[in-house]
Amino acid sequence: MKLPPLSAILADAHVVSIPLRVRFRGITTREATLFRGPAGWAEFAPFPEYEDAEASAWLASAVEAAWNGPPPARRDVIAVNATVPAVSAARVPDILARFAGARTAKVKVAEKGQSLAEDVARVNAVREQIPNVRVDANGAWTVSDALRALDALLQHGPLEYVEQPCHTVEELAELRQRLDGAVRVAADESIRRADDPFRVVEAGGADVAVLKVAPLGGARRVVTIAERLGEAGIPVVVSSALDTVVGISLGAATAAALPVLELACGLGTTQLLADDVGPPMEWAEGGLRIGSATVDELALRRLAASEECTKWWRERLTRCYTVLATQA
Ligand SMILES: O=C(O)CCC(=O)C1=CC=C[C@@H](O)[C@@H]1C(=O)O
Ligand SMILES: [Mg+2]
């Protein structure tokens, strides 16, 4: 799409800093820039450590959403998984209470400083309430670690899939071969952080694809990627990047636009935030009803980031804009 002027993006940009209820992927607050275009609100929130080249895809996604809106919907409710951070087994009921009616749970495993026994205990505590469990190791295991951990986890029940068990595409392909169908392998980072989102599937490293809208450059690109993966027999899961309600509504709209959607999506993460920029999306018995997010001016003020943080995000957005303008 044609880029709007930078001044139009920055004119109504608000930087927020939202506390998390529980530590997740090593962070305890989520920072995001919200801005508004003719089609509504959008969110620019690449994780702080990402370089501008990678972060610019998140800006492309936000600009497309704010200026063009979401692609046409084919369904109005999206099944969503509960997301369980790497908490102790004792805290699991507390986390699951926020996902009433969810029929699938995704459990973080392989957290630095924790043991396999803790992973097994957490996954088993989840299984007591939600039998359909997937796990996400965020690439932390070697192939042999993964084989050992999955063997232990599978002793107590099945897994829907294991997400990004190892870091590289080559490791994922080797693991998948050695697992020989014992459990499906899903790719997340190997898609969203790769130059070529299809490489992991072509290399035999994935049975399932996790697609995140902002890192992949926007809703329309995700629909196109999902269509091609579907032709190759790979089901997709649309997942959040720990978004505010604005990013989640775009994720849900994207999932709603896919020709086929068989698996629950990872779009329940506003439950992990202690506050949000607007009212939550309607939770319909284990799923989200699609709809555009409204942003509350009072919340923008309540959650406003410090002056220094705001300056950092506006400069980052400006640099990412330059990356996109150079590509155009
Ligand atoms: O998939 C879900 O259930 C929620 C989203 C989620 O887990 C993630 C969101 C953002 C960053 C990631 O570390 C994490 C993931 O790896 O999938
Ligand atoms: Mg993941």
mmCIF file of C-alpha atoms and ligand atoms in Angstrom:
data_model
loop_
_atom_site.group_PDB
_atom_site.id
_atom_site.type_symbol
_atom_site.label_atom_id
_atom_site.label_comp_id
_atom_site.label_asym_id
_atom_site.label_seq_id
_atom_site.Cartn_x
_atom_site.Cartn_y
_atom_site.Cartn_z
ATOM 1 C CA MET A 1 0.000 0.000 0.000
ATOM 2 C CA LYS A 2 0.966 3.650 -0.445
ATOM 3 C CA LEU A 3 2.401 5.038 2.788
ATOM 4 C CA PRO A 4 0.513 7.941 4.377
ATOM 5 C CA PRO A 5 2.685 10.906 5.447
ATOM 6 C CA LEU A 6 4.646 10.313 8.654
ATOM 7 C CA SER A 7 3.064 13.447 10.141
ATOM 8 C CA ALA A 8 -0.401 11.834 9.778
ATOM 9 C CA ILE A 9 0.779 8.796 11.761
ATOM 10 C CA LEU A 10 2.510 10.793 14.479
ATOM 11 C CA ALA A 11 -0.260 13.396 14.810
ATOM 12 C CA ASP A 12 -2.432 11.091 16.899
ATOM 13 C CA ALA A 13 0.171 8.645 18.262
ATOM 14 C CA HIS A 14 0.043 7.644 21.940
ATOM 15 C CA VAL A 15 2.693 5.574 23.689
ATOM 16 C CA VAL A 16 1.455 3.378 26.523
ATOM 17 C CA SER A 17 3.153 1.166 29.075
ATOM 18 C CA ILE A 18 0.905 -1.589 30.419
ATOM 19 C CA PRO A 19 1.801 -3.754 33.428
ATOM 20 C CA LEU A 20 1.493 -7.535 32.979
ATOM 21 C CA ARG A 21 -0.254 -9.644 35.602
ATOM 22 C CA VAL A 22 2.435 -12.316 35.294
ATOM 23 C CA ARG A 23 5.925 -12.239 33.842
ATOM 24 C CA PHE A 24 5.750 -13.418 30.198
ATOM 25 C CA ARG A 25 8.660 -13.909 27.763
ATOM 26 C CA GLY A 26 10.857 -12.228 30.369
ATOM 27 C CA ILE A 27 8.912 -8.961 30.540
ATOM 28 C CA THR A 28 6.653 -7.406 33.169
ATOM 29 C CA THR A 29 5.358 -4.384 31.219
ATOM 30 C CA ARG A 30 4.235 -4.139 27.607
ATOM 31 C CA GLU A 31 4.903 -0.927 25.712
ATOM 32 C CA ALA A 32 2.998 -0.020 22.553
ATOM 33 C CA THR A 33 2.307 2.949 20.294
ATOM 34 C CA LEU A 34 -1.314 3.404 19.257
ATOM 35 C CA PHE A 35 -2.251 5.610 16.335
ATOM 36 C CA ARG A 36 -5.329 6.302 14.291
ATOM 37 C CA GLY A 37 -6.064 6.419 10.571
ATOM 38 C CA PRO A 38 -9.237 6.712 8.512
ATOM 39 C CA ALA A 39 -10.091 3.013 9.105
ATOM 40 C CA GLY A 40 -9.540 3.076 12.871
ATOM 41 C CA TRP A 41 -6.943 2.465 15.557
ATOM 42 C CA ALA A 42 -3.767 0.483 15.044
ATOM 43 C CA GLU A 43 -0.916 -0.701 17.206
ATOM 44 C CA PHE A 44 2.856 -0.541 16.638
ATOM 45 C CA ALA A 45 4.576 -2.636 19.315
ATOM 46 C CA PRO A 46 7.641 -4.543 18.126
ATOM 47 C CA PHE A 47 9.518 -5.972 21.110
ATOM 48 C CA PRO A 48 12.162 -3.462 22.289
ATOM 49 C CA GLU A 49 15.157 -5.608 21.301
ATOM 50 C CA TYR A 50 14.122 -5.901 17.636
ATOM 51 C CA GLU A 51 16.186 -3.942 15.105
ATOM 52 C CA ASP A 52 14.503 -1.426 12.826
ATOM 53 C CA ALA A 53 14.493 -3.696 9.748
ATOM 54 C CA GLU A 54 12.471 -6.334 11.615
ATOM 55 C CA ALA A 55 10.352 -3.764 13.494
ATOM 56 C CA SER A 56 9.361 -2.047 10.238
ATOM 57 C CA ALA A 57 7.134 -5.030 9.321
ATOM 58 C CA TRP A 58 5.104 -4.228 12.463
ATOM 59 C CA LEU A 59 4.692 -0.652 11.231
ATOM 60 C CA ALA A 60 3.564 -1.851 7.788
ATOM 61 C CA SER A 61 0.911 -3.953 9.528
ATOM 62 C CA ALA A 62 -0.306 -1.064 11.697
ATOM 63 C CA VAL A 63 -0.446 1.411 8.813
ATOM 64 C CA GLU A 64 -2.391 -1.072 6.679
ATOM 65 C CA ALA A 65 -4.868 -1.603 9.543
ATOM 66 C CA ALA A 66 -5.335 2.113 10.267
ATOM 67 C CA TRP A 67 -5.694 3.133 6.625
ATOM 68 C CA ASN A 68 -7.295 0.074 4.954
ATOM 69 C CA GLY A 69 -8.967 -1.809 7.815
ATOM 70 C CA PRO A 70 -9.084 -5.608 8.021
ATOM 71 C CA PRO A 71 -9.740 -7.982 5.096
ATOM 72 C CA PRO A 72 -13.320 -9.284 4.630
ATOM 73 C CA ALA A 73 -14.473 -11.726 7.327
ATOM 74 C CA ARG A 74 -15.674 -15.283 6.656
ATOM 75 C CA ARG A 75 -16.654 -16.099 10.270
ATOM 76 C CA ASP A 76 -17.552 -14.074 13.359
ATOM 77 C CA VAL A 77 -16.263 -16.136 16.300
ATOM 78 C CA ILE A 78 -12.678 -17.369 16.623
ATOM 79 C CA ALA A 79 -11.840 -20.248 18.988
ATOM 80 C CA VAL A 80 -9.035 -19.129 21.278
ATOM 81 C CA ASN A 81 -6.566 -21.055 23.439
ATOM 82 C CA ALA A 82 -5.799 -20.242 27.056
ATOM 83 C CA THR A 83 -2.173 -19.079 27.357
ATOM 84 C CA VAL A 84 -0.333 -20.322 30.427
ATOM 85 C CA PRO A 85 2.997 -18.625 31.228
ATOM 86 C CA ALA A 86 5.828 -20.561 32.903
ATOM 87 C CA VAL A 87 4.220 -20.349 36.346
ATOM 88 C CA SER A 88 4.312 -22.979 39.092
ATOM 89 C CA ALA A 89 1.710 -25.765 38.839
ATOM 90 C CA ALA A 90 -0.026 -24.298 41.897
ATOM 91 C CA ARG A 91 -0.798 -21.074 40.005
ATOM 92 C CA VAL A 92 -2.353 -22.816 36.999
ATOM 93 C CA PRO A 93 -6.011 -22.753 38.234
ATOM 94 C CA ASP A 94 -5.667 -19.028 38.800
ATOM 95 C CA ILE A 95 -4.466 -18.465 35.223
ATOM 96 C CA LEU A 96 -7.065 -20.784 33.656
ATOM 97 C CA ALA A 97 -9.876 -19.033 35.537
ATOM 98 C CA ARG A 98 -9.392 -16.102 33.142
ATOM 99 C CA PHE A 99 -10.127 -18.283 30.087
ATOM 100 C CA ALA A 100 -13.558 -19.699 30.900
ATOM 101 C CA GLY A 101 -14.776 -22.093 28.239
ATOM 102 C CA ALA A 102 -11.410 -22.462 26.462
ATOM 103 C CA ARG A 103 -11.100 -25.937 24.972
ATOM 104 C CA THR A 104 -7.371 -25.683 24.170
ATOM 105 C CA ALA A 105 -4.476 -24.436 26.299
ATOM 106 C CA LYS A 106 -0.992 -23.406 25.316
ATOM 107 C CA VAL A 107 1.601 -23.860 28.018
ATOM 108 C CA LYS A 108 5.030 -22.247 28.065
ATOM 109 C CA VAL A 109 7.826 -24.720 28.773
ATOM 110 C CA ALA A 110 11.649 -24.727 28.789
ATOM 111 C CA GLU A 111 11.857 -21.411 30.658
ATOM 112 C CA LYS A 112 15.419 -20.495 31.650
ATOM 113 C CA GLY A 113 16.172 -21.550 35.217
ATOM 114 C CA GLN A 114 13.316 -24.072 35.425
ATOM 115 C CA SER A 115 13.435 -27.866 35.346
ATOM 116 C CA LEU A 116 11.706 -30.443 33.160
ATOM 117 C CA ALA A 117 9.884 -31.670 36.285
ATOM 118 C CA GLU A 118 8.354 -28.178 36.645
ATOM 119 C CA ASP A 119 7.218 -28.274 32.995
ATOM 120 C CA VAL A 120 5.636 -31.703 33.473
ATOM 121 C CA ALA A 121 3.867 -30.564 36.656
ATOM 122 C CA ARG A 122 2.546 -27.385 34.969
ATOM 123 C CA VAL A 123 1.331 -29.235 31.869
ATOM 124 C CA ASN A 124 -0.350 -31.900 34.009
ATOM 125 C CA ALA A 125 -2.059 -29.252 36.131
ATOM 126 C CA VAL A 126 -3.443 -27.726 32.923
ATOM 127 C CA ARG A 127 -4.570 -31.133 31.605
ATOM 128 C CA GLU A 128 -6.736 -31.589 34.695
ATOM 129 C CA GLN A 129 -8.916 -28.746 33.435
ATOM 130 C CA ILE A 130 -8.268 -28.606 29.686
ATOM 131 C CA PRO A 131 -7.194 -31.890 28.111
ATOM 132 C CA ASN A 132 -6.193 -30.443 24.708
ATOM 133 C CA VAL A 133 -2.758 -28.983 25.430
ATOM 134 C CA ARG A 134 -0.057 -27.568 23.181
ATOM 135 C CA VAL A 135 3.328 -26.476 24.523
ATOM 136 C CA ASP A 136 5.694 -23.700 23.398
ATOM 137 C CA ALA A 137 9.446 -23.937 24.068
ATOM 138 C CA ASN A 138 10.407 -20.770 22.157
ATOM 139 C CA GLY A 139 13.359 -22.558 20.562
ATOM 140 C CA ALA A 140 15.063 -23.306 23.869
ATOM 141 C CA TRP A 141 15.706 -27.040 23.388
ATOM 142 C CA THR A 142 18.356 -28.885 21.430
ATOM 143 C CA VAL A 143 17.054 -31.873 19.456
ATOM 144 C CA SER A 144 18.013 -34.264 22.248
ATOM 145 C CA ASP A 145 16.570 -32.000 24.975
ATOM 146 C CA ALA A 146 13.334 -31.892 22.986
ATOM 147 C CA LEU A 147 13.175 -35.669 22.580
ATOM 148 C CA ARG A 148 13.726 -36.152 26.309
ATOM 149 C CA ALA A 149 11.238 -33.451 27.348
ATOM 150 C CA LEU A 150 8.537 -34.579 24.922
ATOM 151 C CA ASP A 151 8.971 -38.161 26.019
ATOM 152 C CA ALA A 152 8.377 -37.056 29.630
ATOM 153 C CA LEU A 153 5.390 -34.850 28.720
ATOM 154 C CA LEU A 154 3.796 -37.551 26.542
ATOM 155 C CA GLN A 155 3.968 -40.134 29.367
ATOM 156 C CA HIS A 156 1.016 -38.367 30.999
ATOM 157 C CA GLY A 157 -1.172 -37.615 27.973
ATOM 158 C CA PRO A 158 -1.148 -36.424 24.358
ATOM 159 C CA LEU A 159 -0.041 -33.003 23.114
ATOM 160 C CA GLU A 160 -1.806 -31.202 20.293
ATOM 161 C CA TYR A 161 1.593 -29.956 19.080
ATOM 162 C CA VAL A 162 4.909 -28.595 20.272
ATOM 163 C CA GLU A 163 5.591 -25.025 19.165
ATOM 164 C CA GLN A 164 9.119 -24.012 18.168
ATOM 165 C CA PRO A 165 10.851 -26.739 20.204
ATOM 166 C CA CYS A 166 14.278 -25.861 18.760
ATOM 167 C CA HIS A 167 15.828 -22.709 17.357
ATOM 168 C CA THR A 168 16.883 -23.578 13.798
ATOM 169 C CA VAL A 169 14.972 -24.937 10.818
ATOM 170 C CA GLU A 170 17.518 -27.754 10.512
ATOM 171 C CA GLU A 171 16.936 -28.810 14.131
ATOM 172 C CA LEU A 172 13.159 -28.685 13.657
ATOM 173 C CA ALA A 173 13.430 -30.900 10.562
ATOM 174 C CA GLU A 174 15.687 -33.395 12.349
ATOM 175 C CA LEU A 175 13.416 -33.463 15.420
ATOM 176 C CA ARG A 176 10.325 -33.927 13.290
ATOM 177 C CA GLN A 177 11.922 -36.874 11.561
ATOM 178 C CA ARG A 178 13.012 -38.442 14.843
ATOM 179 C CA LEU A 179 9.604 -37.927 16.447
ATOM 180 C CA ASP A 180 8.094 -39.877 13.562
ATOM 181 C CA GLY A 181 4.601 -38.531 14.158
ATOM 182 C CA ALA A 182 4.593 -38.912 17.980
ATOM 183 C CA VAL A 183 3.632 -35.238 18.189
ATOM 184 C CA ARG A 184 3.197 -32.498 15.595
ATOM 185 C CA VAL A 185 5.747 -29.694 15.373
ATOM 186 C CA ALA A 186 4.590 -26.075 14.954
ATOM 187 C CA ALA A 187 6.865 -23.265 13.779
ATOM 188 C CA ASP A 188 6.569 -19.756 15.205
ATOM 189 C CA GLU A 189 9.879 -17.838 15.326
ATOM 190 C CA SER A 190 11.056 -19.828 12.264
ATOM 191 C CA ILE A 191 8.213 -18.148 10.360
ATOM 192 C CA ARG A 192 7.827 -14.716 11.917
ATOM 193 C CA ARG A 193 11.547 -13.960 12.213
ATOM 194 C CA ALA A 194 12.623 -15.564 8.904
ATOM 195 C CA ASP A 195 13.320 -13.883 5.574
ATOM 196 C CA ASP A 196 11.274 -16.615 3.908
ATOM 197 C CA PRO A 197 8.207 -17.733 5.916
ATOM 198 C CA PHE A 198 7.841 -20.896 3.779
ATOM 199 C CA ARG A 199 11.361 -22.253 4.264
ATOM 200 C CA VAL A 200 10.637 -24.188 7.482
ATOM 201 C CA VAL A 201 7.743 -26.049 5.852
ATOM 202 C CA GLU A 202 9.694 -26.708 2.654
ATOM 203 C CA ALA A 203 12.561 -28.085 4.770
ATOM 204 C CA GLY A 204 10.216 -30.546 6.504
ATOM 205 C CA GLY A 205 10.459 -28.712 9.845
ATOM 206 C CA ALA A 206 6.781 -28.055 10.595
ATOM 207 C CA ASP A 207 3.319 -29.656 10.571
ATOM 208 C CA VAL A 208 1.566 -26.486 11.800
ATOM 209 C CA ALA A 209 2.303 -22.786 11.180
ATOM 210 C CA VAL A 210 1.863 -20.092 13.833
ATOM 211 C CA LEU A 211 1.234 -16.750 12.129
ATOM 212 C CA LYS A 212 1.499 -13.425 13.942
ATOM 213 C CA VAL A 213 0.001 -10.496 12.097
ATOM 214 C CA ALA A 214 2.297 -7.585 12.981
ATOM 215 C CA PRO A 215 5.658 -9.388 12.625
ATOM 216 C CA LEU A 216 4.558 -10.767 9.254
ATOM 217 C CA GLY A 217 3.701 -7.324 7.906
ATOM 218 C CA GLY A 218 -0.076 -7.258 8.146
ATOM 219 C CA ALA A 219 -3.405 -9.015 7.867
ATOM 220 C CA ARG A 220 -3.441 -9.335 4.071
ATOM 221 C CA ARG A 221 0.021 -10.850 3.958
ATOM 222 C CA VAL A 222 -0.972 -13.367 6.650
ATOM 223 C CA VAL A 223 -4.038 -14.386 4.633
ATOM 224 C CA THR A 224 -1.853 -14.894 1.548
ATOM 225 C CA ILE A 225 0.720 -16.921 3.507
ATOM 226 C CA ALA A 226 -2.031 -19.041 5.098
ATOM 227 C CA GLU A 227 -3.585 -19.756 1.690
ATOM 228 C CA ARG A 228 -0.278 -21.031 0.328
ATOM 229 C CA LEU A 229 0.382 -23.099 3.456
ATOM 230 C CA GLY A 230 -3.124 -24.524 3.211
ATOM 231 C CA GLU A 231 -2.366 -25.733 -0.313
ATOM 232 C CA ALA A 232 0.646 -27.558 1.169
ATOM 233 C CA GLY A 233 -1.620 -29.162 3.822
ATOM 234 C CA ILE A 234 -0.275 -27.066 6.708
ATOM 235 C CA PRO A 235 -2.933 -25.748 9.136
ATOM 236 C CA VAL A 236 -2.353 -22.328 10.697
ATOM 237 C CA VAL A 237 -2.872 -20.708 14.073
ATOM 238 C CA VAL A 238 -3.140 -16.917 14.282
ATOM 239 C CA SER A 239 -1.464 -15.780 17.448
ATOM 240 C CA SER A 240 -0.944 -12.494 19.251
ATOM 241 C CA ALA A 241 2.324 -10.761 19.901
ATOM 242 C CA LEU A 242 1.140 -9.860 23.396
ATOM 243 C CA ASP A 243 -0.953 -7.097 21.873
ATOM 244 C CA THR A 244 -3.360 -4.626 23.416
ATOM 245 C CA VAL A 245 -7.033 -5.046 22.498
ATOM 246 C CA VAL A 246 -6.274 -3.112 19.298
ATOM 247 C CA GLY A 247 -3.769 -5.687 18.023
ATOM 248 C CA ILE A 248 -5.967 -8.549 19.217
ATOM 249 C CA SER A 249 -8.947 -7.258 17.253
ATOM 250 C CA LEU A 250 -6.762 -7.201 14.127
ATOM 251 C CA GLY A 251 -5.565 -10.745 14.893
ATOM 252 C CA ALA A 252 -9.156 -11.917 15.292
ATOM 253 C CA ALA A 253 -10.203 -10.152 12.074
ATOM 254 C CA THR A 254 -7.302 -11.807 10.251
ATOM 255 C CA ALA A 255 -8.252 -15.246 11.594
ATOM 256 C CA ALA A 256 -11.822 -14.503 10.507
ATOM 257 C CA ALA A 257 -10.615 -13.809 6.951
ATOM 258 C CA LEU A 258 -8.818 -17.131 6.451
ATOM 259 C CA PRO A 259 -10.383 -19.604 4.053
ATOM 260 C CA VAL A 260 -9.850 -22.481 6.525
ATOM 261 C CA LEU A 261 -9.354 -22.329 10.303
ATOM 262 C CA GLU A 262 -9.255 -25.613 12.206
ATOM 263 C CA LEU A 263 -7.169 -24.858 15.274
ATOM 264 C CA ALA A 264 -7.721 -22.510 18.224
ATOM 265 C CA CYS A 265 -5.874 -19.212 17.908
ATOM 266 C CA GLY A 266 -3.433 -17.690 20.409
ATOM 267 C CA LEU A 267 -5.435 -14.498 20.812
ATOM 268 C CA GLY A 268 -6.311 -14.649 24.510
ATOM 269 C CA THR A 269 -3.328 -12.709 25.762
ATOM 270 C CA THR A 270 -5.083 -9.526 26.888
ATOM 271 C CA GLN A 271 -5.915 -11.700 29.918
ATOM 272 C CA LEU A 272 -2.215 -11.482 30.791
ATOM 273 C CA LEU A 273 -2.274 -7.666 30.847
ATOM 274 C CA ALA A 274 -3.281 -5.930 34.088
ATOM 275 C CA ASP A 275 -4.936 -3.076 32.146
ATOM 276 C CA ASP A 276 -5.733 -2.199 28.530
ATOM 277 C CA VAL A 277 -6.294 0.752 26.218
ATOM 278 C CA GLY A 278 -9.965 -0.034 25.716
ATOM 279 C CA PRO A 279 -12.769 -2.416 26.641
ATOM 280 C CA PRO A 280 -12.035 -6.117 26.038
ATOM 281 C CA MET A 281 -13.401 -7.934 23.009
ATOM 282 C CA GLU A 282 -16.460 -10.031 23.619
ATOM 283 C CA TRP A 283 -15.483 -13.477 24.900
ATOM 284 C CA ALA A 284 -17.945 -16.000 23.496
ATOM 285 C CA GLU A 285 -17.559 -19.348 25.344
ATOM 286 C CA GLY A 286 -13.946 -20.146 24.574
ATOM 287 C CA GLY A 287 -13.706 -17.775 21.647
ATOM 288 C CA LEU A 288 -13.609 -14.141 20.614
ATOM 289 C CA ARG A 289 -16.320 -12.416 18.660
ATOM 290 C CA ILE A 290 -14.684 -10.228 16.001
ATOM 291 C CA GLY A 291 -15.199 -6.499 16.120
ATOM 292 C CA SER A 292 -13.143 -3.337 15.906
ATOM 293 C CA ALA A 293 -11.496 -2.187 19.112
ATOM 294 C CA THR A 294 -12.372 1.109 20.733
ATOM 295 C CA VAL A 295 -9.693 3.051 22.527
ATOM 296 C CA ASP A 296 -10.547 4.895 25.671
ATOM 297 C CA GLU A 297 -8.989 8.363 26.019
ATOM 298 C CA LEU A 298 -8.883 7.982 29.806
ATOM 299 C CA ALA A 299 -6.979 4.706 29.469
ATOM 300 C CA LEU A 300 -4.487 6.362 27.117
ATOM 301 C CA ARG A 301 -3.858 8.949 29.814
ATOM 302 C CA ARG A 302 -3.749 6.426 32.664
ATOM 303 C CA LEU A 303 -1.298 4.212 30.801
ATOM 304 C CA ALA A 304 0.756 6.979 29.168
ATOM 305 C CA ALA A 305 4.441 6.080 29.053
ATOM 306 C CA SER A 306 7.113 8.376 30.485
ATOM 307 C CA GLU A 307 8.387 11.254 28.394
ATOM 308 C CA GLU A 308 11.654 9.438 27.744
ATOM 309 C CA CYS A 309 9.891 6.247 26.688
ATOM 310 C CA THR A 310 7.508 8.195 24.435
ATOM 311 C CA LYS A 311 10.432 9.920 22.733
ATOM 312 C CA TRP A 312 12.142 6.539 22.193
ATOM 313 C CA TRP A 313 9.024 5.048 20.524
ATOM 314 C CA ARG A 314 8.370 8.074 18.319
ATOM 315 C CA GLU A 315 11.973 8.004 17.121
ATOM 316 C CA ARG A 316 11.759 4.276 16.523
ATOM 317 C CA LEU A 317 8.527 4.663 14.576
ATOM 318 C CA THR A 318 10.163 7.395 12.487
ATOM 319 C CA ARG A 319 13.181 5.173 11.683
ATOM 320 C CA CYS A 320 10.887 2.264 10.753
ATOM 321 C CA TYR A 321 8.892 4.608 8.529
ATOM 322 C CA THR A 322 12.124 5.477 6.721
ATOM 323 C CA VAL A 323 12.803 1.753 6.219
ATOM 324 C CA LEU A 324 9.338 1.290 4.664
ATOM 325 C CA ALA A 325 9.635 4.456 2.550
ATOM 326 C CA THR A 326 12.961 3.199 1.165
ATOM 327 C CA GLN A 327 11.459 -0.194 0.305
ATOM 328 C CA ALA A 328 8.451 1.334 -1.462
HETATM 329 O O1 LIG B 1 0.031 -18.224 21.406
HETATM 330 C C1 LIG B 1 -0.479 -17.799 22.458
HETATM 331 O O2 LIG B 1 -1.220 -18.493 23.156
HETATM 332 C C2 LIG B 1 -0.232 -16.403 22.915
HETATM 333 C C3 LIG B 1 0.882 -15.647 22.305
HETATM 334 C C4 LIG B 1 2.247 -16.079 22.730
HETATM 335 O O3 LIG B 1 2.406 -17.111 23.329
HETATM 336 C C5 LIG B 1 3.376 -15.266 22.435
HETATM 337 C C6 LIG B 1 3.204 -13.963 22.118
HETATM 338 C C7 LIG B 1 4.299 -13.104 21.952
HETATM 339 C C8 LIG B 1 5.563 -13.556 22.061
HETATM 340 C C9 LIG B 1 5.880 -14.907 22.275
HETATM 341 O O4 LIG B 1 6.897 -15.148 23.167
HETATM 342 C C10 LIG B 1 4.732 -15.859 22.522
HETATM 343 C C11 LIG B 1 4.987 -17.017 21.558
HETATM 344 O O5 LIG B 1 6.134 -17.411 21.424
HETATM 345 O O6 LIG B 1 4.124 -17.556 20.901
HETATM 346 MG MG MG B 2 5.559 -19.165 20.167
#
